[in-house]
């Protein structure tokens, strides 16, 4: 990346919020991915740089987590800073304190906030009232941190992103939404293969399609699974019942019974197609053990990249 352009992007990102990938340009995402690759290489070589020394990230969790908590907490530590785990049950937001008040109070103590919660409106209200960067660690509508790591993984495996055919199979949930926005911004082609009644939000779909038209990619929503997977470079899925939907498990198993990622489905894809999953996975439901534990699966490379992508994000926004 040209030095002047890189400096300009650094300046653009400093102090920014990270609420959805739709808010970020192709150049900004590319910068974050390059930085993530550099940080990963440094860690592999044992090179220690701590650009966030003395800085503190507050991590608010209204939803439980493995990858989000550990990757952010380890990441801020490796960058020289400190992470504070803030359970909603342990701070006043869990007892009804207004989000705006919480945002203003935490802004006086911290250098950044990561929040993993249910409503996107909660994240947006927090960001609107905070004077420090707010990072969306997950909501029911979006999961942008996961997709930043996904883009890094696809770039590593496929050598680039432009023109890559990504097929997401299953529920049109927060993963589908963020994958559409991220893939379309980077010039990829994405198909969401979901049964009727479980397809992505129409407004987010239209936003992704508008972005795709500008970047030369394509967004498609379909219930024809074999047709969607033909020529796929990447096949991606998620659990059928996300956190908070446990009571719908039986009904969803029935609705998604024809949308399992298995060896037969992979026969429609490119010979070098890879499998991705944001985890945790339910083997025997949305994906067979043969696929997720097989040679085409990159799910643990993908999981590790949560650390590197989020280190890049924190460095850019909080540095």
CSV table of C-alpha atoms in Angstrom, one decimal:
chain,number,residue,atom,x,y,z
A,1,UNK,CA,0.0,0.0,0.0
A,2,UNK,CA,1.3,3.4,-0.9
A,3,UNK,CA,2.8,5.2,2.1
A,4,UNK,CA,0.8,8.4,1.8
A,5,UNK,CA,-2.4,6.4,1.4
A,6,UNK,CA,-1.6,4.2,4.3
A,7,UNK,CA,-1.0,7.2,6.6
A,8,UNK,CA,-4.3,8.7,5.5
A,9,UNK,CA,-6.1,5.5,6.3
A,10,UNK,CA,-4.4,5.3,9.7
A,11,UNK,CA,-5.7,8.8,10.4
A,12,UNK,CA,-9.2,7.9,9.2
A,13,UNK,CA,-9.4,4.8,11.4
A,14,UNK,CA,-8.0,6.3,14.6
A,15,UNK,CA,-10.8,6.8,17.1
A,16,UNK,CA,-13.4,5.3,14.9
A,17,UNK,CA,-16.2,2.9,15.9
A,18,UNK,CA,-16.5,-0.5,14.4
A,19,UNK,CA,-20.2,-1.3,14.3
A,20,UNK,CA,-20.7,-3.0,10.9
A,21,UNK,CA,-18.5,-3.7,7.9
A,22,UNK,CA,-20.9,-1.6,5.8
A,23,UNK,CA,-19.4,1.5,7.5
A,24,UNK,CA,-15.9,0.7,6.2
A,25,UNK,CA,-14.4,1.2,2.7
A,26,UNK,CA,-12.6,-1.4,0.7
A,27,UNK,CA,-9.3,0.5,1.3
A,28,UNK,CA,-9.9,0.6,5.1
A,29,UNK,CA,-10.7,-3.2,5.3
A,30,UNK,CA,-7.7,-3.9,3.1
A,31,UNK,CA,-5.5,-1.9,5.5
A,32,UNK,CA,-6.9,-3.9,8.5
A,33,UNK,CA,-6.2,-7.2,6.7
A,34,UNK,CA,-2.6,-6.2,5.8
A,35,UNK,CA,-2.1,-5.1,9.4
A,36,UNK,CA,-3.5,-8.4,10.7
A,37,UNK,CA,-1.2,-10.4,8.4
A,38,UNK,CA,1.8,-8.4,9.7
A,39,UNK,CA,0.8,-8.9,13.4
A,40,UNK,CA,0.3,-12.6,12.7
A,41,UNK,CA,3.8,-12.9,11.1
A,42,UNK,CA,5.4,-11.0,14.0
A,43,UNK,CA,3.8,-13.3,16.6
A,44,UNK,CA,4.9,-16.4,14.6
A,45,UNK,CA,8.5,-15.0,14.6
A,46,UNK,CA,8.4,-14.0,18.2
A,47,UNK,CA,8.7,-10.3,17.4
A,48,UNK,CA,7.1,-8.3,20.3
A,49,UNK,CA,5.7,-4.8,19.6
A,50,UNK,CA,3.3,-3.2,22.0
A,51,UNK,CA,1.6,-0.2,20.4
A,52,UNK,CA,-1.2,-0.1,23.0
A,53,UNK,CA,1.1,0.0,26.0
A,54,UNK,CA,-0.8,1.6,28.9
A,55,UNK,CA,-4.2,1.4,27.2
A,56,UNK,CA,-7.3,-0.3,28.5
A,57,UNK,CA,-10.1,-2.1,26.7
A,58,UNK,CA,-13.4,-2.6,28.5
A,59,UNK,CA,-15.2,-5.8,27.3
A,60,UNK,CA,-18.9,-5.8,28.1
A,61,UNK,CA,-20.6,-9.2,27.7
A,62,UNK,CA,-24.3,-9.7,27.8
A,63,UNK,CA,-23.8,-12.9,25.8
A,64,UNK,CA,-21.4,-15.6,26.8
A,65,UNK,CA,-18.4,-16.3,24.6
A,66,UNK,CA,-15.2,-18.4,24.0
A,67,UNK,CA,-13.5,-16.9,20.9
A,68,UNK,CA,-14.6,-13.3,21.4
A,69,UNK,CA,-13.5,-13.0,25.0
A,70,UNK,CA,-10.2,-15.0,24.7
A,71,UNK,CA,-9.1,-13.4,21.5
A,72,UNK,CA,-9.8,-9.8,22.6
A,73,UNK,CA,-8.4,-10.3,26.1
A,74,UNK,CA,-5.2,-12.1,24.8
A,75,UNK,CA,-5.0,-9.6,22.0
A,76,UNK,CA,-5.0,-6.4,24.1
A,77,UNK,CA,-2.4,-8.0,26.4
A,78,UNK,CA,-0.1,-8.9,23.5
A,79,UNK,CA,-0.4,-5.3,22.3
A,80,UNK,CA,0.8,-4.1,25.7
A,81,UNK,CA,-2.6,-3.1,27.1
A,82,UNK,CA,-5.1,-4.4,29.6
A,83,UNK,CA,-8.5,-5.9,29.1
A,84,UNK,CA,-11.3,-5.7,31.6
A,85,UNK,CA,-14.0,-8.3,31.5
A,86,UNK,CA,-17.3,-6.6,32.4
A,87,UNK,CA,-20.3,-9.0,32.7
A,88,UNK,CA,-23.6,-7.3,32.4
A,89,UNK,CA,-24.5,-8.8,35.8
A,90,UNK,CA,-21.5,-7.1,37.4
A,91,UNK,CA,-21.9,-3.6,36.1
A,92,UNK,CA,-24.8,-1.2,36.5
A,93,UNK,CA,-26.0,-1.6,32.9
A,94,UNK,CA,-27.4,-4.9,34.1
A,95,UNK,CA,-29.5,-3.1,36.8
A,96,UNK,CA,-31.0,-0.6,34.5
A,97,UNK,CA,-28.5,2.2,34.3
A,98,UNK,CA,-29.0,4.1,31.0
A,99,UNK,CA,-26.7,3.0,28.2
A,100,UNK,CA,-25.8,6.7,27.6
A,101,UNK,CA,-24.7,7.1,31.2
A,102,UNK,CA,-22.6,3.9,31.0
A,103,UNK,CA,-20.9,5.1,27.8
A,104,UNK,CA,-20.0,8.5,29.3
A,105,UNK,CA,-18.7,7.0,32.5
A,106,UNK,CA,-16.6,4.3,30.8
A,107,UNK,CA,-15.2,6.9,28.4
A,108,UNK,CA,-13.5,8.6,31.4
A,109,UNK,CA,-11.8,5.4,32.4
A,110,UNK,CA,-11.0,3.4,29.2
A,111,UNK,CA,-9.4,3.8,25.8
A,112,UNK,CA,-11.9,1.5,24.0
A,113,UNK,CA,-15.0,-0.6,24.5
A,114,UNK,CA,-15.9,-3.9,23.0
A,115,UNK,CA,-19.5,-5.1,23.6
A,116,UNK,CA,-21.1,-8.5,22.8
A,117,UNK,CA,-24.9,-8.1,23.2
A,118,UNK,CA,-28.3,-8.8,21.8
A,119,UNK,CA,-29.6,-5.6,20.2
A,120,UNK,CA,-27.8,-3.6,17.6
A,121,UNK,CA,-29.5,-0.5,19.0
A,122,UNK,CA,-27.6,-1.1,22.3
A,123,UNK,CA,-24.3,-0.9,20.4
A,124,UNK,CA,-25.3,2.1,18.4
A,125,UNK,CA,-26.5,4.0,21.5
A,126,UNK,CA,-23.3,3.1,23.3
A,127,UNK,CA,-21.2,4.4,20.4
A,128,UNK,CA,-23.3,7.6,20.1
A,129,UNK,CA,-22.6,8.6,23.7
A,130,UNK,CA,-19.0,7.4,24.1
A,131,UNK,CA,-16.0,9.5,23.3
A,132,UNK,CA,-13.8,6.4,22.7
A,133,UNK,CA,-14.0,3.7,20.0
A,134,UNK,CA,-16.7,1.2,20.4
A,135,UNK,CA,-16.3,-2.3,18.8
A,136,UNK,CA,-19.3,-4.5,18.0
A,137,UNK,CA,-18.2,-7.9,19.3
A,138,UNK,CA,-21.5,-9.4,18.2
A,139,UNK,CA,-25.2,-8.6,18.1
A,140,UNK,CA,-28.3,-10.4,16.8
A,141,UNK,CA,-27.9,-8.4,13.6
A,142,UNK,CA,-24.1,-8.4,12.9
A,143,UNK,CA,-20.9,-10.1,13.7
A,144,UNK,CA,-18.3,-7.9,12.0
A,145,UNK,CA,-15.2,-9.1,14.0
A,146,UNK,CA,-15.8,-12.7,12.9
A,147,UNK,CA,-16.0,-11.7,9.3
A,148,UNK,CA,-12.8,-9.6,9.4
A,149,UNK,CA,-11.1,-12.8,10.5
A,150,UNK,CA,-12.9,-14.8,7.8
A,151,UNK,CA,-11.7,-12.4,5.1
A,152,UNK,CA,-8.1,-12.8,6.4
A,153,UNK,CA,-8.5,-16.6,6.3
A,154,UNK,CA,-9.9,-16.6,2.7
A,155,UNK,CA,-7.1,-14.3,1.6
A,156,UNK,CA,-4.5,-16.6,3.1
A,157,UNK,CA,-6.0,-19.8,1.6
A,158,UNK,CA,-7.0,-18.4,-1.8
A,159,UNK,CA,-4.3,-15.8,-2.3
A,160,UNK,CA,-6.9,-12.9,-2.6
A,161,UNK,CA,-10.5,-11.9,-2.3
A,162,UNK,CA,-11.6,-10.3,-5.5
A,163,UNK,CA,-13.8,-12.6,-7.6
A,164,UNK,CA,-13.9,-15.4,-5.0
A,165,UNK,CA,-17.2,-17.3,-4.9
A,166,UNK,CA,-18.5,-17.6,-1.3
A,167,UNK,CA,-21.6,-19.6,-0.4
A,168,UNK,CA,-23.2,-19.4,3.0
A,169,UNK,CA,-25.6,-22.2,3.8
A,170,UNK,CA,-28.2,-22.0,6.6
A,171,UNK,CA,-29.9,-19.3,8.7
A,172,UNK,CA,-29.9,-15.8,7.3
A,173,UNK,CA,-28.6,-14.5,10.7
A,174,UNK,CA,-26.0,-12.1,11.9
A,175,UNK,CA,-23.3,-14.1,10.2
A,176,UNK,CA,-25.1,-14.0,6.8
A,177,UNK,CA,-25.5,-10.2,7.2
A,178,UNK,CA,-21.9,-9.5,8.0
A,179,UNK,CA,-20.6,-11.9,5.4
A,180,UNK,CA,-22.7,-10.2,2.7
A,181,UNK,CA,-21.4,-6.7,3.7
A,182,UNK,CA,-17.8,-7.8,4.0
A,183,UNK,CA,-17.7,-10.0,0.8
A,184,UNK,CA,-19.5,-7.4,-1.3
A,185,UNK,CA,-17.2,-4.6,-0.2
A,186,UNK,CA,-14.1,-6.7,-1.2
A,187,UNK,CA,-15.4,-7.6,-4.7
A,188,UNK,CA,-16.4,-11.1,-3.9
A,189,UNK,CA,-19.5,-13.0,-5.1
A,190,UNK,CA,-21.7,-14.3,-2.3
A,191,UNK,CA,-24.7,-16.5,-2.3
A,192,UNK,CA,-26.9,-17.1,0.8
A,193,UNK,CA,-28.6,-20.4,0.5
A,194,UNK,CA,-31.4,-20.5,3.1
A,195,UNK,CA,-34.9,-22.0,3.3
A,196,UNK,CA,-37.9,-19.7,2.8
A,197,UNK,CA,-38.7,-17.9,6.1
A,198,UNK,CA,-35.1,-17.9,7.2
A,199,UNK,CA,-33.5,-15.7,4.6
A,200,UNK,CA,-31.5,-12.5,5.5
A,201,UNK,CA,-33.0,-9.1,6.4
A,202,UNK,CA,-34.1,-7.4,3.2
A,203,UNK,CA,-32.7,-4.0,4.1
A,204,UNK,CA,-29.2,-5.4,4.8
A,205,UNK,CA,-29.4,-7.5,1.6
A,206,UNK,CA,-30.2,-4.4,-0.5
A,207,UNK,CA,-27.3,-2.6,1.2
A,208,UNK,CA,-25.0,-5.4,0.3
A,209,UNK,CA,-26.3,-5.5,-3.3
A,210,UNK,CA,-25.7,-1.8,-3.7
A,211,UNK,CA,-22.1,-2.2,-2.4
A,212,UNK,CA,-21.5,-5.2,-4.7
A,213,UNK,CA,-22.6,-3.2,-7.8
A,214,UNK,CA,-19.9,-0.6,-7.0
A,215,UNK,CA,-17.2,-3.2,-6.4
A,216,UNK,CA,-18.0,-5.6,-9.3
A,217,UNK,CA,-19.3,-8.5,-7.1
A,218,UNK,CA,-22.6,-10.2,-6.8
A,219,UNK,CA,-25.1,-10.9,-3.9
A,220,UNK,CA,-27.6,-13.7,-4.4
A,221,UNK,CA,-30.3,-15.0,-2.0
A,222,UNK,CA,-31.7,-18.5,-2.9
A,223,UNK,CA,-33.3,-21.6,-1.5
A,224,UNK,CA,-31.8,-23.8,-4.3
A,225,UNK,CA,-28.8,-25.2,-2.4
A,226,UNK,CA,-27.1,-27.3,-5.2
A,227,UNK,CA,-27.4,-24.4,-7.7
A,228,UNK,CA,-25.9,-22.0,-5.1
A,229,UNK,CA,-22.9,-24.3,-4.4
A,230,UNK,CA,-21.9,-24.9,-8.0
A,231,UNK,CA,-18.5,-23.3,-8.6
A,232,UNK,CA,-18.1,-22.3,-4.9
A,233,UNK,CA,-14.6,-21.5,-3.7
A,234,UNK,CA,-15.7,-21.4,-0.1
A,235,UNK,CA,-18.7,-23.0,1.7
A,236,UNK,CA,-19.6,-21.5,5.0
A,237,UNK,CA,-22.2,-22.5,7.6
A,238,UNK,CA,-23.4,-21.7,11.1
A,239,UNK,CA,-25.5,-23.4,13.7
A,240,UNK,CA,-29.2,-23.7,12.9
A,241,UNK,CA,-30.3,-22.3,16.3
A,242,UNK,CA,-28.2,-19.4,17.6
A,243,UNK,CA,-27.8,-18.2,21.2
A,244,UNK,CA,-31.3,-17.3,22.5
A,245,UNK,CA,-33.1,-19.5,20.0
A,246,UNK,CA,-32.7,-22.8,21.9
A,247,UNK,CA,-36.5,-23.1,22.2
A,248,UNK,CA,-36.8,-23.2,18.4
A,249,UNK,CA,-34.2,-26.0,18.0
A,250,UNK,CA,-36.7,-28.8,17.0
A,251,UNK,CA,-38.6,-26.6,14.5
A,252,UNK,CA,-35.3,-25.3,13.0
A,253,UNK,CA,-33.9,-28.8,12.7
A,254,UNK,CA,-36.9,-29.7,10.6
A,255,UNK,CA,-36.7,-26.5,8.5
A,256,UNK,CA,-33.0,-26.8,7.8
A,257,UNK,CA,-32.9,-30.6,7.3
A,258,UNK,CA,-32.0,-30.2,3.6
A,259,UNK,CA,-29.3,-27.6,4.3
A,260,UNK,CA,-26.6,-29.7,5.8
A,261,UNK,CA,-23.0,-29.3,4.5
A,262,UNK,CA,-21.8,-32.7,3.7
A,263,UNK,CA,-19.5,-34.6,1.3
A,264,UNK,CA,-22.2,-34.8,-1.4
A,265,UNK,CA,-22.8,-31.0,-1.2
A,266,UNK,CA,-19.0,-30.4,-1.7
A,267,UNK,CA,-19.2,-32.4,-5.0
A,268,UNK,CA,-20.9,-29.4,-6.6
A,269,UNK,CA,-18.1,-27.0,-5.5
A,270,UNK,CA,-14.7,-26.3,-6.9
A,271,UNK,CA,-12.2,-29.1,-6.4
A,272,UNK,CA,-10.1,-26.9,-4.1
A,273,UNK,CA,-13.1,-25.4,-2.2
A,274,UNK,CA,-12.7,-25.0,1.5
A,275,UNK,CA,-15.1,-25.2,4.4
A,276,UNK,CA,-15.6,-22.5,7.0
A,277,UNK,CA,-17.6,-22.2,10.2
A,278,UNK,CA,-17.6,-19.5,12.9
A,279,UNK,CA,-17.9,-22.1,15.7
A,280,UNK,CA,-19.2,-23.6,17.9
A,281,UNK,CA,-20.3,-26.3,15.6
A,282,UNK,CA,-22.9,-29.1,16.0
A,283,UNK,CA,-21.5,-32.1,14.1
A,284,UNK,CA,-24.3,-34.1,12.5
A,285,UNK,CA,-26.6,-31.1,12.3
A,286,UNK,CA,-25.4,-28.2,10.1
A,287,UNK,CA,-22.2,-30.0,9.0
A,288,UNK,CA,-21.0,-33.6,9.1
A,289,UNK,CA,-17.9,-34.6,11.1
A,290,UNK,CA,-16.4,-35.8,7.8
A,291,UNK,CA,-16.4,-32.3,6.4
A,292,UNK,CA,-15.5,-30.1,9.5
A,293,UNK,CA,-12.7,-32.5,10.5
A,294,UNK,CA,-11.6,-33.2,7.0
A,295,UNK,CA,-8.7,-31.8,4.9
A,296,UNK,CA,-10.9,-29.1,3.3
A,297,UNK,CA,-11.8,-27.5,6.6
A,298,UNK,CA,-10.0,-24.3,7.7
A,299,UNK,CA,-12.1,-23.7,10.8
A,300,UNK,CA,-9.2,-23.6,13.3
A,301,UNK,CA,-7.1,-21.3,11.1
A,302,UNK,CA,-10.2,-19.1,10.9
A,303,UNK,CA,-10.6,-19.2,14.7
A,304,UNK,CA,-7.0,-18.3,15.3
A,305,UNK,CA,-7.3,-15.4,12.9
A,306,UNK,CA,-9.9,-13.8,15.3
A,307,UNK,CA,-6.8,-12.9,17.5
A,308,UNK,CA,-4.8,-11.3,14.7
A,309,UNK,CA,-7.7,-9.5,13.0
A,310,UNK,CA,-8.9,-8.0,16.3
A,311,UNK,CA,-5.3,-7.0,17.2
A,312,UNK,CA,-5.2,-5.1,14.0
A,313,UNK,CA,-8.6,-3.5,14.7
A,314,UNK,CA,-7.6,-2.4,18.2
A,315,UNK,CA,-4.3,-1.1,17.0
A,316,UNK,CA,-6.0,0.9,14.3
A,317,UNK,CA,-8.8,2.3,16.4
A,318,UNK,CA,-7.1,2.7,19.8
A,319,UNK,CA,-3.5,3.4,18.7
